[in-house]
Coordinates of C-alpha atoms and ligand atoms in Angstrom, one line a residue:
X30 CA -5.8 1.8 27.2
X31 CA -5.8 5.1 25.5
X32 CA -9.2 6.8 25.4
X33 CA -10.6 7.8 22.1
X34 CA -10.1 11.5 21.4
X35 CA -13.1 11.8 19.1
X36 CA -16.1 9.8 18.3
X37 CA -15.9 9.5 14.5
X38 CA -16.3 5.9 13.5
X39 CA -13.1 5.6 11.5
X40 CA -11.1 6.5 14.6
X41 CA -12.7 3.5 16.4
X42 CA -11.4 1.2 13.7
X43 CA -8.0 2.9 13.5
X44 CA -7.4 2.8 17.2
X45 CA -8.7 -0.8 17.8
X46 CA -6.0 -3.1 19.0
X47 CA -6.6 -6.3 17.1
X48 CA -6.2 -9.7 18.8
X49 CA -6.1 -11.8 15.7
X50 CA -8.1 -15.0 15.1
X51 CA -7.5 -18.6 14.2
X52 CA -8.9 -20.0 10.9
X53 CA -12.7 -19.5 11.2
X54 CA -15.6 -20.2 8.8
X55 CA -17.2 -16.9 7.8
X56 CA -21.0 -16.4 8.0
X57 CA -22.8 -15.1 4.9
X58 CA -24.7 -12.0 6.0
X59 CA -26.3 -11.3 2.6
X60 CA -26.2 -12.6 -0.9
X61 CA -24.0 -15.5 -1.9
X62 CA -20.3 -16.0 -2.6
X63 CA -20.0 -16.1 -6.5
X64 CA -19.2 -19.6 -7.8
X65 CA -16.2 -18.2 -9.8
X66 CA -14.6 -16.5 -6.8
X67 CA -11.9 -19.0 -5.9
X68 CA -8.6 -18.1 -4.2
X69 CA -7.4 -16.0 -1.3
X70 CA -7.6 -12.3 -0.4
X71 CA -4.8 -11.1 1.7
X72 CA -4.6 -7.7 3.4
X73 CA -1.9 -6.1 5.5
X74 CA -2.0 -3.1 7.9
X75 CA -1.2 -2.0 11.4
X76 CA -3.0 -4.2 13.9
X77 CA -2.2 -2.1 16.8
X78 CA -1.1 1.5 17.4
X79 CA -0.4 1.4 21.1
X80 CA 1.4 -0.8 23.6
X81 CA 1.7 -0.4 27.3
X82 CA -0.3 2.9 27.2
X83 CA 2.1 4.5 24.7
X84 CA 0.9 5.4 21.2
X85 CA 3.0 5.1 18.1
X86 CA 4.3 8.2 16.4
X87 CA 2.8 7.6 13.0
X88 CA 0.2 5.4 11.4
X89 CA 3.1 3.6 9.6
X90 CA 4.5 2.4 12.9
X91 CA 1.8 -0.1 13.8
X92 CA 2.7 -3.8 13.9
X93 CA 1.7 -5.6 10.7
X94 CA -1.3 -7.9 11.0
X95 CA -2.4 -10.0 8.0
X96 CA -6.0 -10.9 7.2
X97 CA -6.4 -13.9 4.9
X98 CA -9.8 -14.9 3.5
X99 CA -9.8 -18.2 1.6
X100 CA -12.7 -18.8 -0.9
X101 CA -13.3 -22.5 -1.7
X102 CA -16.2 -24.6 -2.9
X103 CA -17.0 -25.1 0.8
X104 CA -17.3 -21.4 1.6
X105 CA -15.1 -18.7 3.0
X106 CA -12.6 -19.0 5.9
X107 CA -10.9 -16.1 7.6
X108 CA -7.6 -16.0 9.5
X109 CA -5.9 -12.9 11.0
X110 CA -2.5 -12.9 12.5
X111 CA 0.3 -10.5 13.5
X112 CA 3.6 -10.8 11.6
X113 CA 5.7 -12.5 14.3
X114 CA 8.9 -10.5 13.7
X115 CA 11.7 -10.7 16.2
X116 CA 11.0 -7.2 17.3
X117 CA 7.2 -7.8 17.6
X118 CA 7.9 -10.8 19.8
X119 CA 10.4 -8.9 22.0
X120 CA 7.9 -6.0 22.5
X121 CA 5.0 -8.5 23.1
X122 CA 7.1 -10.1 25.9
X123 CA 8.1 -6.8 27.4
X124 CA 4.6 -5.4 27.0
X125 CA 6.0 -2.0 25.9
X126 CA 7.7 -0.4 22.9
X127 CA 11.4 -1.1 22.7
X128 CA 12.2 -0.1 19.1
X129 CA 11.7 2.9 17.0
X130 CA 10.0 3.1 13.6
X131 CA 9.3 5.5 10.7
X132 CA 7.6 8.0 13.0
X133 CA 9.1 7.4 16.4
X134 CA 12.4 7.0 18.2
X135 CA 12.8 4.2 20.7
X136 CA 11.4 5.2 24.1
X137 CA 13.6 5.6 27.2
X138 CA 16.9 7.3 27.9
X139 CA 18.8 9.1 25.2
X140 CA 21.2 6.2 24.7
X141 CA 18.3 3.8 24.3
X142 CA 17.3 5.7 21.1
X143 CA 20.2 4.1 19.1
X144 CA 18.5 0.7 18.8
X145 CA 17.8 -0.5 15.3
X146 CA 14.4 0.3 13.7
X147 CA 11.6 -2.2 14.0
X148 CA 10.6 -4.1 10.8
X149 CA 6.9 -3.4 11.1
X150 CA 6.0 -5.8 8.2
X151 CA 2.8 -3.8 7.8
X152 CA 2.5 -2.3 4.3
X153 CA 1.5 -4.9 1.8
X154 CA 1.6 -8.6 0.8
X155 CA 3.1 -10.6 -2.1
X156 CA 2.0 -14.1 -2.8
X157 CA 4.7 -16.3 -4.3
X158 CA 3.8 -19.4 -6.1
X159 CA 6.5 -21.8 -7.3
X160 CA 5.5 -25.1 -5.9
X161 CA 4.9 -26.2 -2.4
X162 CA 8.4 -25.4 -1.2
X163 CA 8.2 -21.8 -2.3
X164 CA 4.5 -21.2 -1.7
X165 CA 5.0 -18.2 0.6
X166 CA 3.1 -15.1 1.5
X167 CA 5.5 -12.2 2.0
X168 CA 4.6 -9.4 4.4
X169 CA 6.2 -6.3 2.9
X170 CA 7.7 -3.2 4.5
X171 CA 9.8 -0.7 2.6
X172 CA 12.6 -0.4 5.1
X173 CA 13.9 -4.0 5.1
X174 CA 13.4 -7.5 3.9
X175 CA 10.0 -9.1 3.9
X176 CA 8.8 -11.7 6.4
X177 CA 7.7 -15.0 4.9
X178 CA 4.4 -16.5 6.1
X179 CA 2.5 -19.7 5.4
X180 CA -0.2 -18.7 2.9
X181 CA -2.9 -20.9 4.5
X182 CA -2.4 -20.4 8.2
X183 CA -0.4 -17.1 8.2
X184 CA 2.2 -18.7 10.5
X185 CA 5.4 -16.6 10.3
X186 CA 8.5 -18.5 9.1
X187 CA 11.0 -15.6 9.3
X188 CA 12.8 -13.0 7.2
X189 CA 13.0 -13.9 3.5
X190 CA 16.1 -12.7 1.5
X191 CA 14.7 -13.5 -2.0
X192 CA 17.4 -16.1 -2.2
X193 CA 20.3 -13.7 -2.3
X194 CA 19.3 -10.1 -1.6
X195 CA 22.0 -8.6 0.7
X196 CA 20.6 -7.7 4.1
X197 CA 21.5 -4.0 3.6
X198 CA 19.1 -3.7 0.6
X199 CA 15.4 -3.3 1.4
X200 CA 12.6 -4.9 -0.7
X201 CA 9.8 -2.3 -1.0
X202 CA 6.1 -2.7 -0.6
X203 CA 4.8 -2.1 -4.2
X204 CA 6.2 -4.8 -6.4
X205 CA 4.8 -5.1 -9.9
X206 CA 4.1 -8.5 -11.5
X207 CA 4.1 -9.3 -15.2
X208 CA 1.5 -12.0 -15.5
X209 CA 2.8 -13.1 -18.9
X210 CA 6.3 -14.0 -17.7
X211 CA 5.6 -14.3 -14.0
X212 CA 8.5 -11.9 -13.3
X213 CA 8.2 -9.6 -10.4
X214 CA 9.9 -6.1 -10.4
X215 CA 10.6 -4.1 -7.2
X216 CA 13.1 -1.7 -5.7
X217 CA 14.7 -0.7 -2.4
X218 CA 16.3 2.5 -1.4
X219 CA 19.5 2.0 0.7
X220 CA 20.8 4.9 2.7
X221 CA 24.6 5.0 3.2
X222 CA 26.9 7.9 2.5
X223 CA 24.7 8.3 -0.6
X224 CA 21.2 7.0 -1.2
X225 CA 21.0 4.3 -3.8
X226 CA 18.0 3.2 -5.8
X227 CA 18.3 -0.6 -6.2
X228 CA 16.0 -2.1 -8.8
X229 CA 15.2 -5.9 -8.8
X230 CA 13.8 -8.6 -11.0
X231 CA 12.6 -11.6 -9.1
X232 CA 11.0 -14.8 -10.5
X233 CA 7.6 -16.1 -9.6
X234 CA 8.9 -18.3 -6.7
X235 CA 10.8 -15.3 -5.1
X236 CA 14.4 -15.7 -6.3
X237 CA 16.3 -12.6 -7.1
X238 CA 17.4 -12.9 -10.8
X239 CA 18.8 -9.4 -11.6
X240 CA 19.7 -6.2 -9.8
X241 CA 21.0 -2.8 -10.8
X242 CA 21.7 0.4 -8.8
X243 CA 21.7 4.1 -9.4
X244 CA 22.9 6.8 -7.1
X245 CA 20.1 9.2 -6.0
X246 CA 20.2 13.0 -5.5
X247 CA 20.1 13.5 -1.8
X248 CA 18.1 11.2 0.5
X249 CA 14.6 11.0 -1.0
X250 CA 11.4 9.1 0.0
X251 CA 10.3 6.7 -2.8
X252 CA 7.2 4.6 -2.0
X253 CA 6.0 3.3 -5.3
X254 CA 7.0 3.1 -9.0
X255 CA 5.4 2.3 -12.4
X256 CA 5.7 -0.5 -14.8
X257 CA 4.8 0.8 -18.3
X258 CA 5.4 -1.7 -21.1
X259 CA 9.1 -2.5 -21.3
X260 CA 10.0 0.3 -18.8
X261 CA 10.1 0.8 -15.1
X262 CA 9.6 4.5 -14.2
X263 CA 10.4 6.2 -11.0
X264 CA 9.1 9.7 -10.0
X265 CA 11.2 10.9 -7.2
X266 CA 9.3 13.5 -5.2
X267 CA 10.9 16.7 -3.8
X268 CA 11.2 15.3 -0.3
X269 CA 14.6 15.0 1.2
X270 CA 15.8 13.5 4.5
X271 CA 17.7 15.9 6.8
X272 CA 20.1 13.3 8.2
X273 CA 21.6 15.3 11.1
X274 CA 18.7 15.3 13.5
X275 CA 17.9 11.7 12.5
X276 CA 21.4 10.5 13.2
X277 CA 21.5 12.3 16.5
X278 CA 18.1 10.7 17.2
X279 CA 16.6 14.1 17.9
X280 CA 13.9 13.4 15.3
X281 CA 12.2 10.4 13.7
X282 CA 12.6 9.5 10.0
X283 CA 9.1 11.0 9.4
X284 CA 9.9 14.3 11.1
X285 CA 13.3 14.5 9.3
X286 CA 11.8 14.6 5.8
X287 CA 11.6 18.1 4.3
X288 CA 9.5 19.4 1.4
X289 CA 11.8 20.9 -1.2
X290 CA 9.6 22.0 -4.1
X291 CA 12.4 23.9 -5.8
X292 CA 14.0 20.5 -6.6
X293 CA 11.0 19.4 -8.8
X294 CA 10.0 15.8 -9.4
X295 CA 12.9 13.8 -10.8
X296 CA 12.1 11.0 -13.3
X297 CA 14.2 7.9 -13.8
X298 CA 13.3 5.5 -16.6
X299 CA 14.8 1.9 -16.6
X300 CA 14.6 -0.8 -19.3
X301 CA 13.1 -3.8 -17.6
X302 CA 15.1 -6.4 -19.6
X303 CA 18.5 -5.0 -18.8
X304 CA 17.5 -2.9 -15.7
X305 CA 19.7 -0.2 -17.3
X306 CA 18.9 3.5 -16.9
X307 CA 17.4 4.7 -20.2
X308 CA 16.7 8.4 -19.4
X309 CA 16.4 11.0 -16.7
X310 CA 13.9 13.9 -16.6
X311 CA 12.4 16.5 -14.4
X312 CA 8.9 17.8 -14.0
X313 CA 6.7 19.9 -11.7
X314 CA 6.9 19.4 -7.9
X315 CA 4.2 17.2 -6.4
X316 CA 4.1 14.3 -3.9
X317 CA 2.7 10.8 -4.6
X318 CA 2.4 7.7 -2.5
X319 CA 0.8 5.6 -5.3
X320 CA 0.5 5.1 -9.0
X321 CA -2.5 3.6 -10.7
X322 CA -0.8 2.0 -13.7
X323 CA 1.4 2.8 -16.7
X324 CA 1.4 1.7 -20.4
X325 CA 3.1 2.6 -23.7
X326 CA 0.7 4.1 -26.2
X327 CA 0.7 3.8 -30.0
X328 CA 3.2 6.7 -30.3
X329 CA 5.6 5.1 -27.9
X330 CA 4.8 7.5 -25.1
X331 CA 4.5 6.3 -21.5
X332 CA 1.1 7.1 -20.0
X333 CA 1.0 7.0 -16.3
X334 CA -1.7 7.5 -13.7
X335 CA -0.8 8.9 -10.3
X336 CA -2.6 10.0 -7.2
X337 CA -1.1 13.4 -6.8
X338 CA -0.8 15.7 -3.7
X339 CA 0.2 19.4 -4.0
X340 CA 2.8 18.9 -1.2
X341 CA 4.0 16.6 1.6
X342 CA 1.2 17.6 4.1
X343 CA -0.1 14.1 3.6
X344 CA 2.7 12.8 5.9
X345 CA 1.5 15.0 8.7
X346 CA -2.1 13.9 8.0
X347 CA -1.1 10.3 8.2
X348 CA 0.7 11.0 11.5
X349 CA -2.5 12.5 12.9
X350 CA -4.4 9.4 11.8
X351 CA -2.7 7.4 14.4
X352 CA -4.2 9.7 17.1
X353 CA -7.8 9.3 15.8
X354 CA -8.1 13.0 15.1
X355 CA -7.0 14.7 11.9
X356 CA -6.9 18.4 11.1
X357 CA -4.3 18.7 8.3
X358 CA -5.8 19.0 4.8
X359 CA -4.1 16.8 2.2
X360 CA -6.4 16.3 -0.7
X361 CA -5.1 14.0 -3.5
X362 CA -6.7 13.5 -7.0
X363 CA -6.1 11.3 -10.0
X364 CA -3.7 12.7 -12.6
X365 CA -2.3 11.4 -15.9
X366 CA 1.2 12.1 -17.2
X367 CA 2.5 11.4 -20.7
X368 CA 6.3 11.3 -21.2
X369 CA 8.9 10.2 -23.7
X370 CA 10.6 7.2 -22.1
X371 CA 13.7 7.6 -24.3
X372 CA 14.3 11.2 -23.2
X373 CA 12.5 11.4 -19.8
X374 CA 10.8 14.5 -21.2
X375 CA 7.2 15.2 -19.9
X376 CA 4.8 15.8 -22.8
X377 CA 1.6 16.5 -21.0
X378 CA 0.2 16.4 -17.4
X379 CA -3.5 16.7 -16.6
X380 CA -6.0 15.9 -13.9
X381 CA -8.3 12.9 -14.7
X382 CA -10.7 13.1 -11.8
X383 CA -11.3 16.0 -9.4
X384 CA -12.4 13.9 -6.4
X385 CA -10.4 13.2 -3.3
X386 CA -9.1 9.7 -3.8
X387 CA -6.4 7.1 -3.0
X388 CA -5.5 3.4 -3.3
X389 CA -5.8 3.0 -7.1
X390 CA -5.9 -0.6 -8.3
X391 CA -6.1 -2.1 -11.8
X392 CA -6.8 -5.7 -13.0
X393 CA -3.7 -7.8 -12.3
X394 CA -3.6 -8.8 -16.0
X395 CA -3.4 -5.1 -17.0
X396 CA -0.4 -4.0 -14.9
X397 CA 2.0 -2.3 -17.3
X398 CA -0.6 -2.3 -20.2
X399 CA -3.5 -0.2 -21.1
X400 CA -6.2 -0.5 -18.4
X401 CA -9.8 0.3 -19.3
X402 CA -10.7 0.7 -15.6
X403 CA -9.2 2.0 -12.4
X404 CA -10.7 1.2 -9.1
X405 CA -10.0 3.4 -6.1
X406 CA -11.3 4.8 -2.8
X407 CA -13.0 8.1 -2.7
X408 CA -14.2 10.4 0.0
X409 CA -18.0 10.4 -0.1
X410 CA -19.6 13.5 -1.6
X411 CA -20.2 16.3 0.9
X412 CA -17.9 15.0 3.7
X413 CA -14.9 17.0 5.0
X414 CA -12.0 15.0 3.7
X415 CA -9.7 16.5 6.3
X416 CA -11.7 14.9 9.1
X417 CA -13.4 11.9 7.6
X418 CA -12.0 8.8 5.9
X419 CA -12.7 7.2 2.5
X420 CA -16.3 6.0 2.4
X421 CA -16.8 5.1 -1.3
X422 CA -15.4 2.7 -3.8
X423 CA -15.3 3.8 -7.4
X424 CA -14.7 2.4 -10.9
X425 CA -13.2 5.0 -13.2
X426 CA -13.6 4.3 -16.9
X427 CA -10.4 5.5 -18.7
X428 CA -12.1 5.8 -22.1
X429 CA -15.4 7.5 -21.2
X430 CA -14.3 9.3 -18.0
X431 CA -17.4 7.8 -16.3
X432 CA -17.2 7.3 -12.6
X433 CA -19.3 4.5 -11.1
X434 CA -19.5 4.9 -7.3
X435 CA -20.4 2.6 -4.5
X436 CA -21.2 5.0 -1.6
X437 CA -21.2 2.7 1.5
X438 CA -23.2 5.1 3.6
X439 CA -22.5 6.9 6.8
X440 CA -19.9 5.5 9.2
X441 CA -18.8 2.7 6.8
X442 CA -15.2 2.6 5.7
X443 CA -13.9 0.3 2.9
X444 CA -10.3 -0.6 2.5
X445 CA -8.3 -0.7 -0.8
X446 CA -10.5 -2.4 -3.5
X447 CA -8.9 -5.6 -4.7
X448 CA -9.8 -7.0 -8.1
X449 CA -10.3 -10.8 -8.2
X450 CA -10.7 -12.4 -11.7
X451 CA -13.5 -15.0 -11.9
X452 CA -12.1 -18.5 -12.5
X453 CA -14.9 -19.5 -14.8
X454 CA -15.5 -16.4 -16.9
X455 CA -12.5 -14.3 -18.1
X456 CA -14.8 -11.3 -18.7
X457 CA -16.0 -11.3 -15.1
X458 CA -14.3 -10.0 -12.0
X459 CA -15.1 -9.2 -8.4
X460 CA -14.1 -6.3 -6.2
X461 CA -13.3 -7.6 -2.7
X462 CA -12.9 -5.2 0.1
X463 CA -13.0 -5.2 3.9
X464 CA -15.4 -2.7 5.4
X465 CA -15.5 -1.4 8.9
X466 CA -19.1 -0.7 9.8
X467 CA -19.0 1.9 12.6
X468 CA -22.8 1.7 13.1
X469 CA -22.3 -1.8 14.4
X470 CA -18.6 -1.7 15.3
X471 CA -17.7 -4.7 13.3
X472 CA -15.8 -5.6 10.1
X473 CA -17.2 -7.4 7.1
X474 CA -15.9 -8.7 3.7
X475 CA -17.9 -7.1 0.9
X476 CA -17.9 -8.5 -2.7
X477 CA -19.1 -6.4 -5.6
X478 CA -19.5 -7.2 -9.3
X479 CA -16.6 -5.2 -10.7
X480 CA -18.7 -3.7 -13.5
X481 CA -21.7 -3.0 -11.2
X482 CA -20.3 -1.2 -8.3
X483 CA -23.5 0.9 -8.1
X484 CA -25.5 -2.2 -7.3
X485 CA -25.7 -3.7 -3.8
X486 CA -22.7 -6.0 -3.0
X487 CA -23.3 -9.5 -4.2
X488 CA -22.2 -10.9 -0.9
X489 CA -21.4 -9.7 2.6
X490 CA -19.5 -11.9 5.1
X491 CA -19.1 -11.4 8.8
X492 CA -15.6 -11.3 10.3
X493 CA -15.0 -12.5 13.9
X494 CA -13.4 -9.2 15.0
X495 CA -12.8 -5.6 14.0
X496 CA -10.0 -5.3 11.5
X497 CA -8.3 -1.9 11.9
X498 CA -8.1 0.1 8.6
X499 CA -5.0 -0.9 6.8
X500 CA -2.9 -0.4 3.7
X501 CA -2.6 -2.9 0.8
X502 CA -3.6 -6.3 -0.2
X503 CA -3.5 -8.8 -3.0
X504 CA -5.5 -11.6 -4.6
X505 CA -4.1 -15.0 -5.0
X506 CA -6.1 -17.1 -7.5
X507 CA -6.8 -20.7 -6.6
Ligands
FE2_628 FE1 1.5 2.1 -0.4

């Protein structure tokens, strides 16, 4: 085992090697499960960051482990399983790392480094629902195809090709779903002689219906995109892959990306019916992992929320996260951009919230439309955001600018807040998150009234083991 380099509580949760657990009833620690909370929470994230005494190169390299929490009339049941990819199984058997990832080359002799990259399946989840045959949970990772899992037991079935997506085209980890049509939009960046942005429309049961491709300028890193009304909008940050050291296996993907602010942020706007490119634009240089949401206002402008970083230091910070000790500053705040989707021209850019934040989420029914509220994670007031992790959940009111904050207290760390609509009352919703409590070294499910984050959680549930801090999740209604 690797000893902990510092005693901060978040490091204990990050460096914990999860074992996983079979479906288990969850004990209510306080409050009661709301009667209208019916469905499943799924969360994905790295379950382990070391194997055989070796640590991964970057937080993004950890093997994906999925937590499922099913809420029924009988109570809540939790299940936690690793994505059983072929590479995971091979490394499990060998009890050592064999493959490389985003932030690491395969270990061993120089010629061993030319093995394919491991599909970590660790970034997010997408719940497909098209009848029993196609009821699948997809474990998403942006460098390849997703893995399909049983949505109840989380048993891994195998790679899923969306019923026709060529193996060479990845399916990224931030799909957008139009709840009116059931259509799912996503993309994948393929690296060949040129990098291509491949844009997809997929139906509710996970069948690829439409695809288009546009050549990209250089080899950029694109993690997320925006659905705004009838448009799909990409902001391509000024980060470019230097292919030579990567191809010679002298550096990992992560270490081969270079910050090139002189290139600005490139904008590509697609029509989501035809998937045709409508316009191109360029704006100031910044980096983003995530967008909050997008919509088209009464003037026909696209209004987009983004969690914006001044540069690409965030990648170094996230690399350090995997060691349990961080020292690179990478503050990100919530910004709004207004642009003309027909010309790609940026009309206005301004900061909405000057608090260090990430993991923005909106109500599922508001994706692509005006959203009154945005939920996100914040650093607690007064903490050093370079060394501590997010300790608050907040609800930002887009009309009033009011910020309602749930500060979870010292040594408690929530994960991305997931919005779960109430099945009985359309005006009611719940924020469901998984909290690591470093004071007790355990993980819990916390449920808040989505409009009363500043009240105590309405319910807390005990989880059988520590869930390492992770990335993204989803809510599947019953
Ligand atoms: Fe992400």
